Amino acid sequence: AHYVEGIQRHAQEMGVRLIIVGPVPSDSVAQTLSTADIVFVGVEPVVDSYTLALPNKFFEALMSERPVLFPALSEMLKITHDTDGTFPFDPDDLYSLRLQLDEALQVASGRSYPRNRNFSWRSEADVLLSGYAHITEEVPG
């Protein structure tokens, strides 16, 4: 709650209209995200597993073709290396969040949404299945 309150306060100070959406049925996520100017992925790295995680909401945000503001956590940074329209911020530095939000707002105001993203559930499934195939080939059977 403290984390969200801080973000709400800073959004208000910046004059940014922030809408926090509660749980959305999985079949409505894409439609819901398509109504946003910017998608904010909130992950507070309170434990190591959060720092190393790639939550579904992160991939859903990337697939939205909207600018994505997300915490600069190691695994998320690896995925978004050289990906247009992604704006990592230091989760311990609200000034960093402000800077990246300004950048994301510039992209959003121009409606020049990122197009070089190759993220989809299908492509991710192909990568996973390829990894499994490689593993099973190495296992003596």
CSV table of N, CA and C in Angstrom, one decimal:
chain,number,residue,atom,x,y,z
A,1,ALA,N,0.8,-1.2,0.0
A,1,ALA,CA,0.0,0.0,0.0
A,1,ALA,C,0.9,1.3,0.0
A,2,HIS,N,2.0,1.2,0.8
A,2,HIS,CA,2.9,2.4,0.9
A,2,HIS,C,3.5,2.7,-0.5
A,3,TYR,N,3.9,1.7,-1.2
A,3,TYR,CA,4.5,1.8,-2.6
A,3,TYR,C,3.5,2.5,-3.5
A,4,VAL,N,2.2,2.0,-3.5
A,4,VAL,CA,1.2,2.5,-4.4
A,4,VAL,C,0.9,3.9,-4.0
A,5,GLU,N,0.8,4.2,-2.8
A,5,GLU,CA,0.5,5.6,-2.3
A,5,GLU,C,1.6,6.5,-2.8
A,6,GLY,N,2.8,6.1,-2.7
A,6,GLY,CA,3.9,7.0,-3.2
A,6,GLY,C,3.8,7.3,-4.7
A,7,ILE,N,3.5,6.3,-5.4
A,7,ILE,CA,3.3,6.4,-6.9
A,7,ILE,C,2.1,7.3,-7.2
A,8,GLN,N,1.0,7.1,-6.5
A,8,GLN,CA,-0.1,8.0,-6.7
A,8,GLN,C,0.2,9.5,-6.4
A,9,ARG,N,0.9,9.7,-5.3
A,9,ARG,CA,1.3,11.0,-4.9
A,9,ARG,C,2.1,11.7,-6.0
A,10,HIS,N,3.1,11.0,-6.5
A,10,HIS,CA,4.0,11.5,-7.5
A,10,HIS,C,3.3,11.7,-8.8
A,11,ALA,N,2.4,10.9,-9.1
A,11,ALA,CA,1.6,11.1,-10.4
A,11,ALA,C,0.7,12.3,-10.2
A,12,GLN,N,0.2,12.5,-9.1
A,12,GLN,CA,-0.6,13.8,-8.9
A,12,GLN,C,0.3,15.0,-9.0
A,13,GLU,N,1.4,15.0,-8.4
A,13,GLU,CA,2.4,16.1,-8.4
A,13,GLU,C,2.8,16.4,-9.9
A,14,MET,N,2.9,15.4,-10.7
A,14,MET,CA,3.3,15.6,-12.1
A,14,MET,C,2.1,15.9,-13.0
A,15,GLY,N,0.9,15.8,-12.5
A,15,GLY,CA,-0.3,16.1,-13.3
A,15,GLY,C,-0.6,14.9,-14.2
A,16,VAL,N,-0.2,13.7,-13.8
A,16,VAL,CA,-0.5,12.5,-14.6
A,16,VAL,C,-1.7,11.8,-14.1
A,17,ARG,N,-2.6,11.5,-15.0
A,17,ARG,CA,-3.8,10.8,-14.7
A,17,ARG,C,-3.5,9.3,-14.5
A,18,LEU,N,-3.5,8.9,-13.3
A,18,LEU,CA,-3.1,7.5,-13.0
A,18,LEU,C,-4.4,6.7,-12.6
A,19,ILE,N,-4.6,5.6,-13.3
A,19,ILE,CA,-5.7,4.8,-13.1
A,19,ILE,C,-5.2,3.4,-12.7
A,20,ILE,N,-5.5,3.0,-11.5
A,20,ILE,CA,-5.1,1.7,-11.0
A,20,ILE,C,-6.3,0.7,-11.2
A,21,VAL,N,-6.0,-0.3,-12.0
A,21,VAL,CA,-7.0,-1.2,-12.3
A,21,VAL,C,-6.9,-2.5,-11.4
A,22,GLY,N,-8.0,-2.9,-10.9
A,22,GLY,CA,-7.9,-4.1,-10.1
A,22,GLY,C,-7.8,-5.3,-10.9
A,23,PRO,N,-7.9,-6.5,-10.4
A,23,PRO,CA,-7.8,-7.7,-11.1
A,23,PRO,C,-8.7,-7.7,-12.4
A,24,VAL,N,-8.2,-8.2,-13.5
A,24,VAL,CA,-8.9,-8.3,-14.7
A,24,VAL,C,-8.9,-9.7,-15.2
A,25,PRO,N,-10.0,-10.2,-15.6
A,25,PRO,CA,-10.1,-11.6,-16.2
A,25,PRO,C,-9.0,-11.8,-17.3
A,26,SER,N,-8.4,-12.9,-17.3
A,26,SER,CA,-7.3,-13.1,-18.3
A,26,SER,C,-7.7,-12.9,-19.7
A,27,ASP,N,-8.9,-13.1,-20.1
A,27,ASP,CA,-9.3,-12.9,-21.5
A,27,ASP,C,-9.6,-11.4,-21.8
A,28,SER,N,-9.5,-10.6,-20.8
A,28,SER,CA,-9.8,-9.1,-21.0
A,28,SER,C,-8.5,-8.3,-20.8
A,29,VAL,N,-7.4,-8.9,-20.5
A,29,VAL,CA,-6.2,-8.1,-20.2
A,29,VAL,C,-5.8,-7.3,-21.4
A,30,ALA,N,-5.7,-7.9,-22.6
A,30,ALA,CA,-5.2,-7.2,-23.8
A,30,ALA,C,-6.1,-6.0,-24.1
A,31,GLN,N,-7.4,-6.2,-24.0
A,31,GLN,CA,-8.4,-5.1,-24.3
A,31,GLN,C,-8.2,-4.0,-23.2
A,32,THR,N,-8.0,-4.4,-22.0
A,32,THR,CA,-7.9,-3.4,-20.9
A,32,THR,C,-6.6,-2.5,-21.1
A,33,LEU,N,-5.5,-3.2,-21.4
A,33,LEU,CA,-4.2,-2.5,-21.7
A,33,LEU,C,-4.3,-1.6,-22.9
A,34,SER,N,-5.1,-2.0,-23.9
A,34,SER,CA,-5.1,-1.2,-25.1
A,34,SER,C,-5.8,0.2,-24.9
A,35,THR,N,-6.4,0.4,-23.8
A,35,THR,CA,-7.0,1.7,-23.5
A,35,THR,C,-6.1,2.6,-22.8
A,36,ALA,N,-4.9,2.1,-22.4
A,36,ALA,CA,-3.9,3.0,-21.7
A,36,ALA,C,-3.0,3.7,-22.6
A,37,ASP,N,-2.5,4.9,-22.1
A,37,ASP,CA,-1.5,5.6,-22.8
A,37,ASP,C,-0.1,5.0,-22.5
A,38,ILE,N,0.1,4.6,-21.3
A,38,ILE,CA,1.3,4.0,-20.8
A,38,ILE,C,0.9,2.9,-19.9
A,39,VAL,N,1.6,1.8,-20.0
A,39,VAL,CA,1.4,0.6,-19.1
A,39,VAL,C,2.5,0.6,-18.0
A,40,PHE,N,2.1,0.7,-16.8
A,40,PHE,CA,3.1,0.7,-15.6
A,40,PHE,C,3.1,-0.7,-15.0
A,41,VAL,N,4.3,-1.3,-15.0
A,41,VAL,CA,4.4,-2.6,-14.3
A,41,VAL,C,5.0,-2.3,-12.9
A,42,GLY,N,4.2,-2.6,-11.9
A,42,GLY,CA,4.7,-2.3,-10.6
A,42,GLY,C,5.1,-3.6,-9.9
A,43,VAL,N,6.4,-3.7,-9.6
A,43,VAL,CA,7.0,-4.8,-8.9
A,43,VAL,C,8.0,-4.2,-7.9
A,44,GLU,N,7.7,-4.3,-6.6
A,44,GLU,CA,8.6,-3.8,-5.6
A,44,GLU,C,9.5,-5.0,-5.2
A,45,PRO,N,10.8,-4.8,-5.4
A,45,PRO,CA,11.7,-5.9,-5.2
A,45,PRO,C,12.0,-6.2,-3.7
A,46,VAL,N,11.0,-6.6,-3.0
A,46,VAL,CA,11.2,-6.8,-1.6
A,46,VAL,C,11.9,-8.2,-1.2
A,47,VAL,N,11.9,-9.1,-2.2
A,47,VAL,CA,12.6,-10.4,-2.0
A,47,VAL,C,13.3,-10.7,-3.3
A,48,ASP,N,14.3,-11.6,-3.2
A,48,ASP,CA,15.1,-11.9,-4.4
A,48,ASP,C,14.3,-12.5,-5.5
A,49,SER,N,13.3,-13.3,-5.2
A,49,SER,CA,12.5,-13.9,-6.3
A,49,SER,C,11.7,-12.8,-7.1
A,50,TYR,N,11.4,-11.7,-6.5
A,50,TYR,CA,10.7,-10.6,-7.3
A,50,TYR,C,11.8,-10.0,-8.2
A,51,THR,N,13.0,-9.9,-7.7
A,51,THR,CA,14.1,-9.3,-8.6
A,51,THR,C,14.3,-10.1,-9.8
A,52,LEU,N,14.3,-11.4,-9.6
A,52,LEU,CA,14.6,-12.4,-10.7
A,52,LEU,C,13.4,-12.9,-11.5
A,53,ALA,N,12.2,-12.4,-11.1
A,53,ALA,CA,11.0,-12.8,-11.8
A,53,ALA,C,10.7,-12.1,-13.1
A,54,LEU,N,9.9,-12.8,-13.9
A,54,LEU,CA,9.4,-12.2,-15.1
A,54,LEU,C,7.8,-12.5,-15.0
A,55,PRO,N,7.1,-11.6,-14.4
A,55,PRO,CA,5.7,-11.8,-14.1
A,55,PRO,C,4.9,-11.7,-15.4
A,56,ASN,N,3.8,-12.4,-15.5
A,56,ASN,CA,2.9,-12.4,-16.6
A,56,ASN,C,2.5,-11.0,-17.0
A,57,LYS,N,2.3,-10.1,-16.0
A,57,LYS,CA,1.9,-8.7,-16.3
A,57,LYS,C,2.9,-8.0,-17.1
A,58,PHE,N,4.2,-8.4,-16.9
A,58,PHE,CA,5.3,-7.7,-17.6
A,58,PHE,C,5.1,-8.1,-19.1
A,59,PHE,N,5.0,-9.4,-19.4
A,59,PHE,CA,4.8,-9.8,-20.8
A,59,PHE,C,3.5,-9.2,-21.4
A,60,GLU,N,2.5,-9.2,-20.7
A,60,GLU,CA,1.2,-8.6,-21.2
A,60,GLU,C,1.4,-7.1,-21.5
A,61,ALA,N,2.1,-6.4,-20.7
A,61,ALA,CA,2.4,-5.0,-20.9
A,61,ALA,C,3.2,-4.9,-22.2
A,62,LEU,N,4.2,-5.7,-22.4
A,62,LEU,CA,5.1,-5.6,-23.6
A,62,LEU,C,4.3,-5.9,-24.9
A,63,MET,N,3.3,-6.8,-24.8
A,63,MET,CA,2.5,-7.2,-25.9
A,63,MET,C,1.4,-6.2,-26.2
A,64,SER,N,1.2,-5.2,-25.4
A,64,SER,CA,0.2,-4.2,-25.6
A,64,SER,C,0.5,-3.2,-26.7
A,65,GLU,N,1.8,-3.1,-27.1
A,65,GLU,CA,2.3,-2.2,-28.0
A,65,GLU,C,2.1,-0.7,-27.5
A,66,ARG,N,2.1,-0.6,-26.2
A,66,ARG,CA,2.1,0.7,-25.5
A,66,ARG,C,3.4,0.9,-24.9
A,67,PRO,N,3.8,2.2,-24.6
A,67,PRO,CA,5.0,2.4,-23.8
A,67,PRO,C,4.9,1.7,-22.5
A,68,VAL,N,6.0,1.0,-22.0
A,68,VAL,CA,5.9,0.3,-20.8
A,68,VAL,C,7.0,0.8,-19.8
A,69,LEU,N,6.5,1.2,-18.7
A,69,LEU,CA,7.3,1.7,-17.6
A,69,LEU,C,7.4,0.6,-16.6
A,70,PHE,N,8.7,0.2,-16.3
A,70,PHE,CA,8.9,-1.0,-15.4
A,70,PHE,C,10.1,-0.8,-14.5
A,71,PRO,N,10.2,-1.5,-13.4
A,71,PRO,CA,11.4,-1.4,-12.5
A,71,PRO,C,12.6,-2.1,-13.2
A,72,ALA,N,13.7,-1.4,-13.1
A,72,ALA,CA,14.9,-1.9,-13.7
A,72,ALA,C,15.5,-3.1,-12.9
A,73,LEU,N,14.8,-4.2,-13.0
A,73,LEU,CA,15.3,-5.4,-12.4
A,73,LEU,C,16.0,-6.3,-13.4
A,74,SER,N,16.9,-7.1,-12.9
A,74,SER,CA,17.9,-7.8,-13.8
A,74,SER,C,17.2,-8.5,-15.0
A,75,GLU,N,16.3,-9.4,-14.7
A,75,GLU,CA,15.7,-10.2,-15.7
A,75,GLU,C,14.8,-9.4,-16.7
A,76,MET,N,14.1,-8.4,-16.2
A,76,MET,CA,13.3,-7.6,-17.0
A,76,MET,C,14.2,-6.7,-18.0
A,77,LEU,N,15.4,-6.3,-17.5
A,77,LEU,CA,16.3,-5.6,-18.3
A,77,LEU,C,16.9,-6.5,-19.4
A,78,LYS,N,17.1,-7.7,-19.1
A,78,LYS,CA,17.6,-8.6,-20.2
A,78,LYS,C,16.6,-8.8,-21.3
A,79,ILE,N,15.4,-8.9,-20.9
A,79,ILE,CA,14.3,-9.1,-21.9
A,79,ILE,C,14.1,-7.9,-22.8
A,80,THR,N,14.2,-6.7,-22.2
A,80,THR,CA,13.9,-5.5,-23.0
A,80,THR,C,15.1,-4.8,-23.6
A,81,HIS,N,16.3,-5.4,-23.5
A,81,HIS,CA,17.5,-4.8,-24.1
A,81,HIS,C,17.2,-4.5,-25.6
A,82,ASP,N,17.4,-3.3,-26.0
A,82,ASP,CA,17.2,-2.8,-27.4
A,82,ASP,C,15.7,-2.9,-27.8
A,83,THR,N,14.8,-2.8,-26.9
A,83,THR,CA,13.3,-2.9,-27.3
A,83,THR,C,12.8,-1.5,-27.2
A,84,ASP,N,12.2,-1.0,-28.3
A,84,ASP,CA,11.6,0.3,-28.3
A,84,ASP,C,10.5,0.4,-27.3
A,85,GLY,N,10.3,1.6,-26.8
A,85,GLY,CA,9.1,1.9,-26.0
A,85,GLY,C,9.1,1.3,-24.6
A,86,THR,N,10.3,0.9,-24.1
A,86,THR,CA,10.4,0.4,-22.7
A,86,THR,C,11.2,1.3,-21.9
A,87,PHE,N,10.7,1.6,-20.7
A,87,PHE,CA,11.3,2.6,-19.9
A,87,PHE,C,11.6,2.1,-18.5
A,88,PRO,N,12.8,1.6,-18.2
A,88,PRO,CA,13.1,1.1,-16.9
A,88,PRO,C,13.5,2.2,-15.9
A,89,PHE,N,13.0,2.0,-14.7
A,89,PHE,CA,13.3,3.0,-13.7
A,89,PHE,C,13.9,2.3,-12.5
A,90,ASP,N,14.7,3.0,-11.7
A,90,ASP,CA,15.2,2.4,-10.5
A,90,ASP,C,14.1,2.4,-9.4
A,91,PRO,N,13.7,1.3,-8.9
A,91,PRO,CA,12.6,1.2,-8.0
A,91,PRO,C,12.9,1.8,-6.7
A,92,ASP,N,14.1,2.2,-6.4
A,92,ASP,CA,14.5,2.8,-5.1
A,92,ASP,C,14.7,4.3,-5.3
A,93,ASP,N,14.4,4.8,-6.5
A,93,ASP,CA,14.7,6.2,-6.8
A,93,ASP,C,13.5,6.9,-7.5
A,94,LEU,N,12.6,7.6,-6.8
A,94,LEU,CA,11.5,8.2,-7.4
A,94,LEU,C,11.8,9.2,-8.5
A,95,TYR,N,13.0,9.8,-8.4
A,95,TYR,CA,13.4,10.8,-9.5
A,95,TYR,C,13.6,10.0,-10.8
A,96,SER,N,14.2,8.8,-10.7
A,96,SER,CA,14.4,7.9,-11.8
A,96,SER,C,13.0,7.6,-12.5
A,97,LEU,N,12.0,7.3,-11.6
A,97,LEU,CA,10.7,7.1,-12.1
A,97,LEU,C,10.1,8.3,-12.8
A,98,ARG,N,10.3,9.5,-12.3
A,98,ARG,CA,9.9,10.7,-12.9
A,98,ARG,C,10.5,10.9,-14.3
A,99,LEU,N,11.8,10.7,-14.4
A,99,LEU,CA,12.5,10.9,-15.7
A,99,LEU,C,12.0,9.9,-16.7
A,100,GLN,N,11.8,8.7,-16.3
A,100,GLN,CA,11.4,7.7,-17.3
A,100,GLN,C,9.9,7.9,-17.7
A,101,LEU,N,9.1,8.3,-16.7
A,101,LEU,CA,7.7,8.7,-17.0
A,101,LEU,C,7.6,9.8,-18.0
A,102,ASP,N,8.4,10.8,-17.8
A,102,ASP,CA,8.5,11.9,-18.8
A,102,ASP,C,8.8,11.4,-20.2
A,103,GLU,N,9.8,10.5,-20.3
A,103,GLU,CA,10.1,9.9,-21.6
A,103,GLU,C,9.0,9.1,-22.2
A,104,ALA,N,8.3,8.3,-21.4
A,104,ALA,CA,7.2,7.5,-21.8
A,104,ALA,C,6.0,8.4,-22.2
A,105,LEU,N,5.8,9.5,-21.5
A,105,LEU,CA,4.7,10.4,-21.9
A,105,LEU,C,5.0,11.0,-23.2
A,106,GLN,N,6.2,11.4,-23.5
A,106,GLN,CA,6.5,11.9,-24.8
A,106,GLN,C,6.2,11.0,-25.9
A,107,VAL,N,6.5,9.7,-25.7
A,107,VAL,CA,6.2,8.7,-26.7
A,107,VAL,C,4.7,8.5,-26.9
A,108,ALA,N,4.0,8.5,-25.7
A,108,ALA,CA,2.6,8.3,-25.7
A,108,ALA,C,1.9,9.5,-26.3
A,109,SER,N,2.3,10.7,-26.1
A,109,SER,CA,1.7,11.9,-26.6
A,109,SER,C,1.8,11.9,-28.1
A,110,GLY,N,2.9,11.3,-28.7
A,110,GLY,CA,3.1,11.3,-30.1
A,110,GLY,C,2.4,10.1,-30.8
A,111,ARG,N,1.8,9.3,-29.9
A,111,ARG,CA,1.1,8.0,-30.4
A,111,ARG,C,2.0,7.2,-31.3
A,112,SER,N,3.3,7.4,-31.1
A,112,SER,CA,4.2,6.5,-31.9
A,112,SER,C,4.6,5.3,-31.1
A,113,TYR,N,3.6,4.4,-31.0
A,113,TYR,CA,3.8,3.2,-30.2
A,113,TYR,C,4.9,2.3,-30.8
A,114,PRO,N,5.5,1.6,-29.9
A,114,PRO,CA,6.6,0.7,-30.3
A,114,PRO,C,6.1,-0.3,-31.3
A,115,ARG,N,6.9,-0.6,-32.3
A,115,ARG,CA,6.6,-1.7,-33.2
A,115,ARG,C,7.6,-2.8,-33.4
A,116,ASN,N,8.7,-2.7,-32.8
A,116,ASN,CA,9.7,-3.7,-33.0
A,116,ASN,C,9.7,-4.8,-31.9
A,117,ARG,N,8.6,-5.0,-31.3
A,117,ARG,CA,8.5,-6.0,-30.3
A,117,ARG,C,8.0,-7.3,-30.9
A,118,ASN,N,8.7,-8.3,-30.6
A,118,ASN,CA,8.4,-9.7,-31.1
A,118,ASN,C,7.9,-10.6,-30.0
A,119,PHE,N,7.2,-10.0,-29.0
A,119,PHE,CA,6.7,-10.7,-27.9
A,119,PHE,C,5.2,-11.2,-28.2
A,120,SER,N,5.1,-12.5,-28.0
A,120,SER,CA,3.7,-13.1,-28.0
A,120,SER,C,3.8,-14.4,-27.2
A,121,TRP,N,2.6,-14.8,-26.8
A,121,TRP,CA,2.6,-16.1,-26.1
A,121,TRP,C,3.1,-17.2,-26.9
A,122,ARG,N,2.8,-17.2,-28.2
A,122,ARG,CA,3.2,-18.2,-29.1
A,122,ARG,C,4.7,-18.3,-29.3
A,123,SER,N,5.3,-17.1,-29.4
A,123,SER,CA,6.8,-17.1,-29.6
A,123,SER,C,7.5,-17.5,-28.3
A,124,GLU,N,6.9,-17.2,-27.2
A,124,GLU,CA,7.5,-17.6,-25.9
A,124,GLU,C,7.3,-19.1,-25.7
A,125,ALA,N,6.2,-19.6,-26.1
A,125,ALA,CA,6.0,-21.1,-26.1
A,125,ALA,C,7.0,-21.8,-27.0
A,126,ASP,N,7.2,-21.2,-28.1
A,126,ASP,CA,8.2,-21.9,-29.1
A,126,ASP,C,9.6,-21.9,-28.4
A,127,VAL,N,10.0,-20.9,-27.7
A,127,VAL,CA,11.3,-20.8,-27.1
A,127,VAL,C,11.3,-21.9,-26.0
A,128,LEU,N,10.3,-22.0,-25.2
A,128,LEU,CA,10.2,-23.0,-24.1
A,128,LEU,C,10.3,-24.4,-24.7
A,129,LEU,N,9.5,-24.7,-25.7
A,129,LEU,CA,9.5,-26.0,-26.2
A,129,LEU,C,10.8,-26.4,-26.9
A,130,SER,N,11.5,-25.4,-27.5
A,130,SER,CA,12.8,-25.6,-28.0
A,130,SER,C,13.8,-26.0,-26.9
A,131,GLY,N,13.7,-25.3,-25.8
A,131,GLY,CA,14.5,-25.7,-24.7
A,131,GLY,C,14.3,-27.1,-24.2
A,132,TYR,N,13.0,-27.4,-24.1
A,132,TYR,CA,12.7,-28.8,-23.6
A,132,TYR,C,13.2,-29.8,-24.6
A,133,ALA,N,13.1,-29.5,-25.9
A,133,ALA,CA,13.6,-30.5,-26.9
A,133,ALA,C,15.1,-30.7,-26.8
A,134,HIS,N,15.8,-29.6,-26.6
A,134,HIS,CA,17.2,-29.7,-26.4
A,134,HIS,C,17.6,-30.5,-25.2
A,135,ILE,N,16.9,-30.3,-24.1
A,135,ILE,CA,17.2,-31.1,-22.9
A,135,ILE,C,16.9,-32.6,-23.1
A,136,THR,N,15.7,-32.9,-23.7
A,136,THR,CA,15.4,-34.3,-23.8
A,136,THR,C,16.3,-35.0,-24.8
A,137,GLU,N,16.9,-34.3,-25.8
A,137,GLU,CA,17.8,-34.9,-26.7
A,137,GLU,C,19.1,-35.3,-26.0
A,138,GLU,N,19.5,-34.6,-24.9
A,138,GLU,CA,20.7,-34.9,-24.2
A,138,GLU,C,20.5,-36.0,-23.1
A,139,VAL,N,19.3,-36.3,-22.8
A,139,VAL,CA,19.0,-37.3,-21.7
A,139,VAL,C,19.1,-38.7,-22.4
A,140,PRO,N,19.9,-39.5,-21.8
A,140,PRO,CA,20.0,-40.9,-22.4
A,140,PRO,C,18.6,-41.6,-22.2
A,141,GLY,N,18.1,-42.2,-23.2
A,141,GLY,CA,16.8,-42.8,-23.0
A,141,GLY,C,16.8,-44.2,-23.5
